[in-house]
Amino acid sequence: MIGLVSYLVFFLILSLIFGIAVLGLNLQWGFTGLFNAGVAGFIGIGAYTMAILTGPSRDAVFGGFELPFVIGLIGAMVVSGIAALAVGIVTHKLKHEYLAVATFGIAVTIQLVCLNWEYLTGGTLGLIGIPNPTKDLAEGPLAQNALFLCIVISLGLITFIAIENIVKSPWGRMLKAIREDEIASSSLGKDPARIRLEAFVLGCMAMGLSGALYVSFIGYVSPWDFLPILTFQIWTMLIVGGSANNRGALLGALIVWGVWTMSGYVISNVVPSEIQAQGGAMQAILIGLILVVMLLLRPRGLIGEELQVSRHARSLND
Amino acid sequence: MASAAGHILQVKDLVAGYIRDLPILHGVSVYVDRGEIVTIIGPNGAGKSTLIKAVAGLVSVSQGSIELNGKNIVNVPAYQRATQGVGYVPQTGNVFTTLSIHENLIMGGASLHRGKAERRIEELYEIYPVLKSRRREKAGVLSGGQRQILAVARALLTQPDLILLDEPTAGLSPKAAAELFALIRDLSGDGVAVLIVEQNAKAALRNSDRGYVLAEGENRIDGAAHTLLADKEIGEIFLGMRRDTPLEKEEA
Amino acid sequence: MFLQHLADGILSGAIVSLGAIGLSFTMKMLRFANFSHSELLTWGAYAALVFLSFFSTFGGFFDQTIGPFSFGLPLLFAMACACITTSLIAMFLHLYVFDRLSRSAGHMTMVFASFGVALVLRHLVTLIWGSDPIYYSNELQFAILLPGGVRVMPDQVFLFGLTIFTVIFLHLFMTRTRTGIAMRGVAESPSLAQVSGVNVNAIILWVWIIGASGAAMGGVLYGMTIQLRPELGFSLILPLFAAAILGGAGSLYGAVLGGLIVGLSENLSVMIIPTTYKPAVPFLLILLILFIRPDGIFGERKR
């Protein structure tokens, strides 16, 4: 029983951490129509920032400032925000496919830097010994994890409420206007490029937060955690839950992470040991299939946005 | 090919639009006979282009029928309508600018057998020598008038019974427009049914046998071209002219 | 050293070119960025492996290698069969995924779907053939010494020759045959092609066949000159996109030229930057070209 509870806590922590990244992606894609295919890169930036700021000092590697957890969180968001600003400024004129290709390339580049800039990132070994904030506050792994879950729930809730409010604000309504019809929204006197950039930065800050929480919880960071498959997983979570719906984003994170961990469990217990090494491949195939089948059968996700006939469609008329 | 009594094209109570449940045409009926030139006029947004695209197969039809030589073609895909006797010259992008003139004509004959297509291209070169002399040039370098000629020639490759022209004289000089209308009259002389949508209502009606006035996706007025030209109401309501001004004094 | 990098650049560029042709065509004609296209290279390479062992069982004449090359007739037959297999996969994906989505959803949905398809295709390779590198042949080859101290393998010369042959073949196809001309017409304006009597759906299947066959050849040549591994195609995603975007979507020569530029810049970059950052070079090229032409080279977007 304890085993099940502790497993459930562990599961919820990770799915909520991913959920925060999905919320960030939802702000970018669901509400603004920005195609970010570099999610893993921004999660990685947040994770490494957290590791450098709060981790123990070590020889020949930059950082290890042993700063408090909260400073680490803020730092992770700030650094991923700055990175997003730089990326956004370079790519702000790009739309759709091109933005997807460019952000995908950014994530690959970030991963290369993580892998090779040993002085900053510890190279292939990564950074270890990242302190868990709950270590001194509770006794035993279960209590610590429960406490960590509380932290993640609070931060997830704050992110959720913040994005809900952002979307309902006048600024947020501009986002949808931009998504639907950039030309019309620019005629309203707003600068769509600027608002797109702001949405991109905010979304990436949520991804940075997600990465920071991830390393604090896991305790180490390595470049192999931020492969493009992470981007695909986050995207699948959004598509399954339903884009342009924050509840859908969180639901998608729970379901997809649930499928991922359960399939991992099944594979490690059912599949013969000779082909255990291929278990990861089976999980990846499953995620890919879920994404494709979902798009074919239920493109708006489990709880997607209310369907509206967009103004854009009407403007096609002669 | 058409039976003596039947129309080449008969559109009945057509409801159609770019998006389902958002029709632009609300029950339009039009017919064109063999060798006849028919012009559709109307204010912007009346659905003129939509009608012609529906006949070409580019717009989804939710109700009504489009009969070509008595056969309903509503469910025939656009590319097969070209084979069955519909030639369509769109308003913009009427030629493949990145292909040579010769290749544009090959595109027009895509649905024919190779030998037949080659014969037709030679025949059209006879009729429009300007195309033959520039056959290797890219269509993108042609002037607006020459593009229209090429576009019409491309549409004629399959020897259609019906030619649809969407704003054929838009952007043309008066001289080029006059030449184009001469070409269109030649076509009708050969028995082709011609359906034109025009902003330049006067010039088009002067070269037509009959005309239809559409407004808000419905038929308003129709009749012989010279009657429409003399109609005061048309000038006033649909073409934004001063009250009591007919399009043109009826020619005696 | 410079000349050696130049030669290596041209050779790896040739593989990128072959892969980029299909990506460029589908980008133009289906108006979506297909992230799964690079997996067709992987599938081509592994499909050829299967056919290679099949044809090798015939023995006799089939056992001999051709001239200085490491391979014999079986690999050439296997390559042809790999082109067919990959085309079938591409057509299947088109009919059951991309075409259905393009009707019901929109081109961005097709991009997500291509993420999913890429995941499935790549990991199926791992599942079937494992993740260890595989080679078509264990034959030892002796490098040819070219003027300037440049060393190339005979197989690399074959790679280069086959690429040139393919490009000339495709050029003739696109300019001399009615299907090829129709393909260029559809690339410029699908609706005008349709009303001209062109069956656009059939033409799009041809686009997939050509694109997938190019990808399969690229994959086999990669496997022949380097090795087979499940990440073969995945590692080429950015180079392929860079080549297609550099060359302008829908352009045969653009894709080929783009591929050469990508291959050359990757290989020449190692003279300036650490080799470990080489994979970022195509990405920098993409940023550069998109910075100069932000609307990209998709041409006017029709929706």
Short mmCIF file of C-alpha atoms in Angstrom, two decimals, chain A:
data_model
loop_
_atom_site.label_atom_id
_atom_site.label_comp_id
_atom_site.label_asym_id
_atom_site.label_seq_id
_atom_site.Cartn_x
_atom_site.Cartn_y
_atom_site.Cartn_z
CA MET A 1 0.00 0.00 0.00
CA ILE A 2 2.76 2.41 1.01
CA GLY A 3 4.54 1.36 -2.13
CA LEU A 4 1.55 2.25 -4.25
CA VAL A 5 1.07 5.61 -2.52
CA SER A 6 4.70 6.55 -2.86
CA TYR A 7 4.61 5.49 -6.48
CA LEU A 8 1.51 7.60 -7.05
CA VAL A 9 3.19 10.60 -5.43
CA PHE A 10 6.26 10.10 -7.59
CA PHE A 11 4.07 9.81 -10.68
CA LEU A 12 2.05 12.92 -9.87
CA ILE A 13 5.17 14.98 -9.24
CA LEU A 14 6.61 14.16 -12.66
CA SER A 15 3.37 14.56 -14.57
CA LEU A 16 2.74 17.93 -12.96
CA ILE A 17 6.30 19.04 -13.72
CA PHE A 18 5.66 18.15 -17.37
CA GLY A 19 2.22 19.72 -17.06
CA ILE A 20 3.83 23.08 -16.32
CA ALA A 21 5.82 22.83 -19.55
CA VAL A 22 2.63 21.83 -21.40
CA LEU A 23 0.92 24.94 -20.00
CA GLY A 24 3.76 27.03 -21.39
CA LEU A 25 3.46 25.34 -24.77
CA ASN A 26 -0.30 25.86 -24.68
CA LEU A 27 0.22 29.59 -24.25
CA GLN A 28 2.47 29.55 -27.30
CA TRP A 29 0.64 27.18 -29.62
CA GLY A 30 -2.88 26.84 -28.25
CA PHE A 31 -3.53 30.51 -27.67
CA THR A 32 -1.06 32.30 -29.93
CA GLY A 33 -0.40 29.83 -32.72
CA LEU A 34 3.38 29.81 -32.25
CA PHE A 35 4.89 26.51 -33.26
CA ASN A 36 7.71 25.82 -30.80
CA ALA A 37 9.48 22.58 -31.68
CA GLY A 38 12.30 23.30 -29.27
CA VAL A 39 10.50 22.67 -25.98
CA ALA A 40 13.20 20.28 -24.74
CA GLY A 41 15.83 22.99 -25.19
CA PHE A 42 14.06 25.47 -22.94
CA ILE A 43 13.31 22.85 -20.31
CA GLY A 44 17.02 22.01 -20.47
CA ILE A 45 18.06 25.61 -19.97
CA GLY A 46 15.88 25.83 -16.87
CA ALA A 47 17.27 22.55 -15.58
CA TYR A 48 20.92 23.49 -16.03
CA THR A 49 20.37 26.95 -14.56
CA MET A 50 18.85 25.37 -11.48
CA ALA A 51 21.73 22.90 -11.24
CA ILE A 52 24.37 25.62 -11.57
CA LEU A 53 22.71 28.00 -9.11
CA THR A 54 21.78 25.57 -6.35
CA GLY A 55 24.22 22.70 -6.91
CA PRO A 56 27.35 22.01 -4.87
CA SER A 57 30.57 23.63 -6.01
CA ARG A 58 33.00 21.38 -7.82
CA ASP A 59 36.39 21.63 -9.43
CA ALA A 60 36.82 22.75 -13.00
CA VAL A 61 33.11 23.36 -13.45
CA PHE A 62 31.45 26.73 -13.34
CA GLY A 63 28.69 27.36 -10.81
CA GLY A 64 27.82 25.36 -7.76
CA PHE A 65 26.71 28.48 -5.96
CA GLU A 66 24.61 26.54 -3.45
CA LEU A 67 21.91 29.22 -3.61
CA PRO A 68 18.43 28.63 -2.15
CA PHE A 69 15.79 26.68 -4.07
CA VAL A 70 13.60 29.72 -4.68
CA ILE A 71 16.49 31.69 -6.17
CA GLY A 72 17.13 28.70 -8.40
CA LEU A 73 13.53 28.68 -9.60
CA ILE A 74 13.55 32.39 -10.33
CA GLY A 75 16.94 32.14 -11.98
CA ALA A 76 15.80 29.25 -14.18
CA MET A 77 12.79 31.22 -15.35
CA VAL A 78 14.84 34.36 -15.95
CA VAL A 79 17.54 32.57 -17.93
CA SER A 80 15.10 30.61 -20.07
CA GLY A 81 13.15 33.83 -20.57
CA ILE A 82 16.30 35.61 -21.75
CA ALA A 83 17.14 32.70 -24.06
CA ALA A 84 13.60 32.79 -25.41
CA LEU A 85 13.91 36.54 -25.96
CA ALA A 86 17.07 36.05 -27.98
CA VAL A 87 15.53 33.20 -29.97
CA GLY A 88 12.30 35.15 -30.39
CA ILE A 89 14.08 38.22 -31.72
CA VAL A 90 15.97 36.18 -34.28
CA THR A 91 12.90 34.20 -35.36
CA HIS A 92 10.12 36.72 -34.80
CA LYS A 93 9.38 37.12 -38.47
CA LEU A 94 9.06 33.40 -39.05
CA LYS A 95 5.75 31.65 -39.21
CA HIS A 96 4.52 28.13 -38.88
CA GLU A 97 6.78 25.52 -40.47
CA TYR A 98 9.81 27.74 -40.46
CA LEU A 99 9.43 28.55 -36.81
CA ALA A 100 9.08 24.83 -36.18
CA VAL A 101 12.28 24.03 -38.05
CA ALA A 102 14.19 26.90 -36.43
CA THR A 103 13.12 26.07 -32.88
CA PHE A 104 13.83 22.40 -33.48
CA GLY A 105 17.35 23.44 -34.48
CA ILE A 106 17.68 25.57 -31.38
CA ALA A 107 16.85 22.61 -29.18
CA VAL A 108 19.43 20.49 -30.99
CA THR A 109 22.01 23.23 -30.54
CA ILE A 110 21.20 23.65 -26.86
CA GLN A 111 21.63 19.94 -26.39
CA LEU A 112 24.98 20.08 -28.19
CA VAL A 113 26.12 22.85 -25.88
CA CYS A 114 25.01 20.85 -22.84
CA LEU A 115 26.94 17.89 -24.16
CA ASN A 116 30.14 19.68 -25.05
CA TRP A 117 30.62 22.78 -22.91
CA GLU A 118 32.03 20.85 -20.00
CA TYR A 119 33.06 23.89 -18.01
CA LEU A 120 29.44 25.01 -17.77
CA THR A 121 27.46 21.79 -17.94
CA GLY A 122 29.78 19.01 -16.90
CA GLY A 123 29.59 17.54 -20.39
CA THR A 124 28.29 14.02 -20.89
CA LEU A 125 28.44 13.31 -17.17
CA GLY A 126 26.07 16.12 -16.37
CA LEU A 127 25.79 17.73 -12.97
CA ILE A 128 24.98 15.69 -9.91
CA GLY A 129 24.11 16.28 -6.29
CA ILE A 130 21.49 18.93 -6.91
CA PRO A 131 19.82 19.48 -3.51
CA ASN A 132 16.20 18.62 -3.04
CA PRO A 133 14.55 21.48 -1.11
CA THR A 134 12.53 19.07 1.00
CA LYS A 135 15.54 17.20 2.35
CA ASP A 136 15.85 19.27 5.53
CA LEU A 137 12.14 19.81 5.95
CA ALA A 138 10.84 16.26 6.19
CA GLU A 139 11.95 12.83 7.31
CA GLY A 140 12.07 9.90 4.93
CA PRO A 141 11.57 9.68 1.21
CA LEU A 142 7.78 9.44 1.28
CA ALA A 143 7.31 12.55 3.39
CA GLN A 144 9.87 14.38 1.34
CA ASN A 145 8.17 13.41 -1.88
CA ALA A 146 4.78 14.37 -0.47
CA LEU A 147 6.18 17.75 0.45
CA PHE A 148 7.73 18.11 -2.98
CA LEU A 149 4.36 17.24 -4.49
CA CYS A 150 2.84 20.10 -2.49
CA ILE A 151 5.46 22.45 -3.89
CA VAL A 152 4.81 21.24 -7.44
CA ILE A 153 1.03 21.46 -6.99
CA SER A 154 1.32 25.03 -5.71
CA LEU A 155 3.61 26.08 -8.54
CA GLY A 156 1.48 24.26 -11.08
CA LEU A 157 -1.61 25.97 -9.73
CA ILE A 158 0.09 29.37 -9.83
CA THR A 159 1.15 28.76 -13.44
CA PHE A 160 -2.35 27.57 -14.33
CA ILE A 161 -4.08 30.57 -12.74
CA ALA A 162 -1.53 32.98 -14.16
CA ILE A 163 -1.98 31.70 -17.70
CA GLU A 164 -5.78 31.55 -17.34
CA ASN A 165 -5.77 35.20 -16.27
CA ILE A 166 -3.33 36.16 -18.98
CA VAL A 167 -5.51 34.55 -21.61
CA LYS A 168 -8.65 36.27 -20.37
CA SER A 169 -7.00 39.69 -20.13
CA PRO A 170 -7.23 42.15 -23.02
CA TRP A 171 -3.68 41.18 -23.89
CA GLY A 172 -4.71 37.53 -24.01
CA ARG A 173 -7.59 38.24 -26.34
CA MET A 174 -5.05 39.83 -28.64
CA LEU A 175 -3.24 36.49 -28.71
CA LYS A 176 -6.23 34.74 -30.19
CA ALA A 177 -6.77 37.57 -32.61
CA ILE A 178 -3.18 37.13 -33.78
CA ARG A 179 -3.63 33.39 -34.08
CA GLU A 180 -6.75 33.83 -36.18
CA ASP A 181 -5.72 36.68 -38.38
CA GLU A 182 -2.50 38.56 -38.10
CA ILE A 183 -3.38 41.22 -40.62
CA ALA A 184 -6.65 42.14 -38.98
CA SER A 185 -5.06 42.29 -35.53
CA SER A 186 -2.30 44.57 -36.70
CA SER A 187 -4.97 46.93 -38.01
CA LEU A 188 -6.21 47.25 -34.42
CA GLY A 189 -3.11 49.27 -33.74
CA LYS A 190 -1.25 46.57 -31.82
CA ASP A 191 2.06 45.19 -32.91
CA PRO A 192 1.46 41.46 -33.39
CA ALA A 193 5.17 40.69 -33.60
CA ARG A 194 5.72 42.16 -30.15
CA ILE A 195 2.79 40.30 -28.60
CA ARG A 196 3.92 37.05 -30.22
CA LEU A 197 7.36 37.60 -28.75
CA GLU A 198 5.93 38.25 -25.30
CA ALA A 199 3.84 35.09 -25.45
CA PHE A 200 6.85 33.10 -26.63
CA VAL A 201 9.00 34.36 -23.74
CA LEU A 202 6.30 33.71 -21.13
CA GLY A 203 5.72 30.19 -22.44
CA CYS A 204 9.43 29.41 -22.38
CA MET A 205 9.68 30.70 -18.80
CA ALA A 206 7.10 28.08 -17.81
CA MET A 207 9.24 25.47 -19.56
CA GLY A 208 12.29 26.72 -17.66
CA LEU A 209 10.38 26.42 -14.40
CA SER A 210 9.45 22.89 -15.33
CA GLY A 211 13.09 22.00 -16.00
CA ALA A 212 14.20 23.54 -12.71
CA LEU A 213 11.68 21.51 -10.74
CA TYR A 214 12.73 18.40 -12.63
CA VAL A 215 16.40 18.62 -11.59
CA SER A 216 15.62 19.49 -7.99
CA PHE A 217 13.45 16.43 -7.81
CA ILE A 218 15.69 13.99 -9.67
CA GLY A 219 18.88 15.41 -8.14
CA TYR A 220 21.04 15.41 -11.25
CA VAL A 221 20.96 16.68 -14.79
CA SER A 222 22.44 15.20 -17.95
CA PRO A 223 22.24 16.17 -21.59
CA TRP A 224 20.46 12.89 -22.40
CA ASP A 225 17.37 14.10 -20.53
CA PHE A 226 16.61 16.76 -23.14
CA LEU A 227 16.55 14.88 -26.40
CA PRO A 228 14.01 15.87 -29.03
CA ILE A 229 11.75 13.03 -27.88
CA LEU A 230 10.96 15.15 -24.82
CA THR A 231 9.65 17.85 -27.15
CA PHE A 232 7.48 15.27 -28.89
CA GLN A 233 6.18 14.00 -25.54
CA ILE A 234 5.21 17.50 -24.43
CA TRP A 235 3.50 18.09 -27.76
CA THR A 236 1.62 14.81 -27.48
CA MET A 237 0.43 15.82 -24.02
CA LEU A 238 -0.97 19.05 -25.42
CA ILE A 239 -2.62 17.39 -28.42
CA VAL A 240 -4.14 14.60 -26.33
CA GLY A 241 -5.49 16.99 -23.70
CA GLY A 242 -6.65 19.58 -26.16
CA SER A 243 -4.85 22.71 -27.20
CA ALA A 244 -6.13 26.17 -26.22
CA ASN A 245 -7.50 24.67 -23.03
CA ASN A 246 -5.36 24.80 -19.88
CA ARG A 247 -7.30 22.03 -18.15
CA GLY A 248 -6.75 19.94 -21.25
CA ALA A 249 -3.03 20.68 -21.09
CA LEU A 250 -2.79 19.31 -17.54
CA LEU A 251 -5.05 16.36 -18.29
CA GLY A 252 -2.91 15.51 -21.31
CA ALA A 253 0.24 15.59 -19.18
CA LEU A 254 -1.34 13.16 -16.69
CA ILE A 255 -2.63 10.78 -19.34
CA VAL A 256 0.44 10.69 -21.55
CA TRP A 257 2.86 10.40 -18.64
CA GLY A 258 0.59 7.70 -17.25
CA VAL A 259 0.71 5.77 -20.50
CA TRP A 260 4.47 6.25 -20.67
CA THR A 261 5.18 4.95 -17.16
CA MET A 262 2.63 2.16 -17.35
CA SER A 263 3.94 0.96 -20.68
CA GLY A 264 7.43 1.06 -19.20
CA TYR A 265 6.22 -1.02 -16.27
CA VAL A 266 4.47 -3.52 -18.51
CA ILE A 267 7.47 -3.82 -20.81
CA SER A 268 9.91 -4.39 -17.97
CA ASN A 269 7.68 -7.09 -16.46
CA VAL A 270 6.16 -8.80 -19.46
CA VAL A 271 8.61 -8.52 -22.30
CA PRO A 272 11.32 -11.21 -22.33
CA SER A 273 14.63 -9.97 -21.04
CA GLU A 274 16.47 -10.56 -24.33
CA ILE A 275 14.66 -7.66 -25.91
CA GLN A 276 14.39 -5.49 -22.80
CA ALA A 277 16.87 -3.11 -24.39
CA GLN A 278 14.23 -2.34 -26.99
CA GLY A 279 11.69 -1.37 -24.36
CA GLY A 280 12.39 2.32 -24.81
CA ALA A 281 11.73 1.95 -28.51
CA MET A 282 8.33 0.39 -27.82
CA GLN A 283 7.43 3.25 -25.52
CA ALA A 284 8.43 5.79 -28.17
CA ILE A 285 6.38 3.96 -30.80
CA LEU A 286 3.40 4.07 -28.48
CA ILE A 287 3.74 7.84 -27.98
CA GLY A 288 4.06 8.35 -31.73
CA LEU A 289 0.99 6.23 -32.40
CA ILE A 290 -1.04 8.06 -29.76
CA LEU A 291 -0.13 11.39 -31.36
CA VAL A 292 -1.03 10.30 -34.88
CA VAL A 293 -4.22 8.44 -33.95
CA MET A 294 -5.37 11.33 -31.78
CA LEU A 295 -4.85 13.80 -34.61
CA LEU A 296 -6.78 11.56 -36.98
CA LEU A 297 -9.67 10.68 -34.71
CA ARG A 298 -9.97 13.57 -32.29
CA PRO A 299 -7.87 16.48 -33.52
CA ARG A 300 -9.18 18.89 -30.91
CA GLY A 301 -8.05 16.68 -28.06
CA LEU A 302 -10.05 15.23 -25.18
CA ILE A 303 -11.20 18.64 -23.98
CA GLY A 304 -10.26 21.14 -26.64
CA GLU A 305 -11.34 24.66 -27.37
CA GLU A 306 -14.94 25.39 -28.30
CA LEU A 307 -15.19 25.23 -32.06
CA GLN A 308 -15.77 28.57 -33.64
CA VAL A 309 -16.00 29.54 -37.25
CA SER A 310 -13.04 31.81 -37.38
CA ARG A 311 -13.10 35.16 -39.02
CA HIS A 312 -10.22 34.01 -41.08
CA ALA A 313 -12.40 31.43 -42.75
CA ARG A 314 -15.01 34.01 -43.57
CA SER A 315 -12.49 36.32 -45.14
CA LEU A 316 -12.06 33.77 -47.90
CA ASN A 317 -15.38 34.76 -49.37
CA ASP A 318 -15.38 36.83 -52.47
#
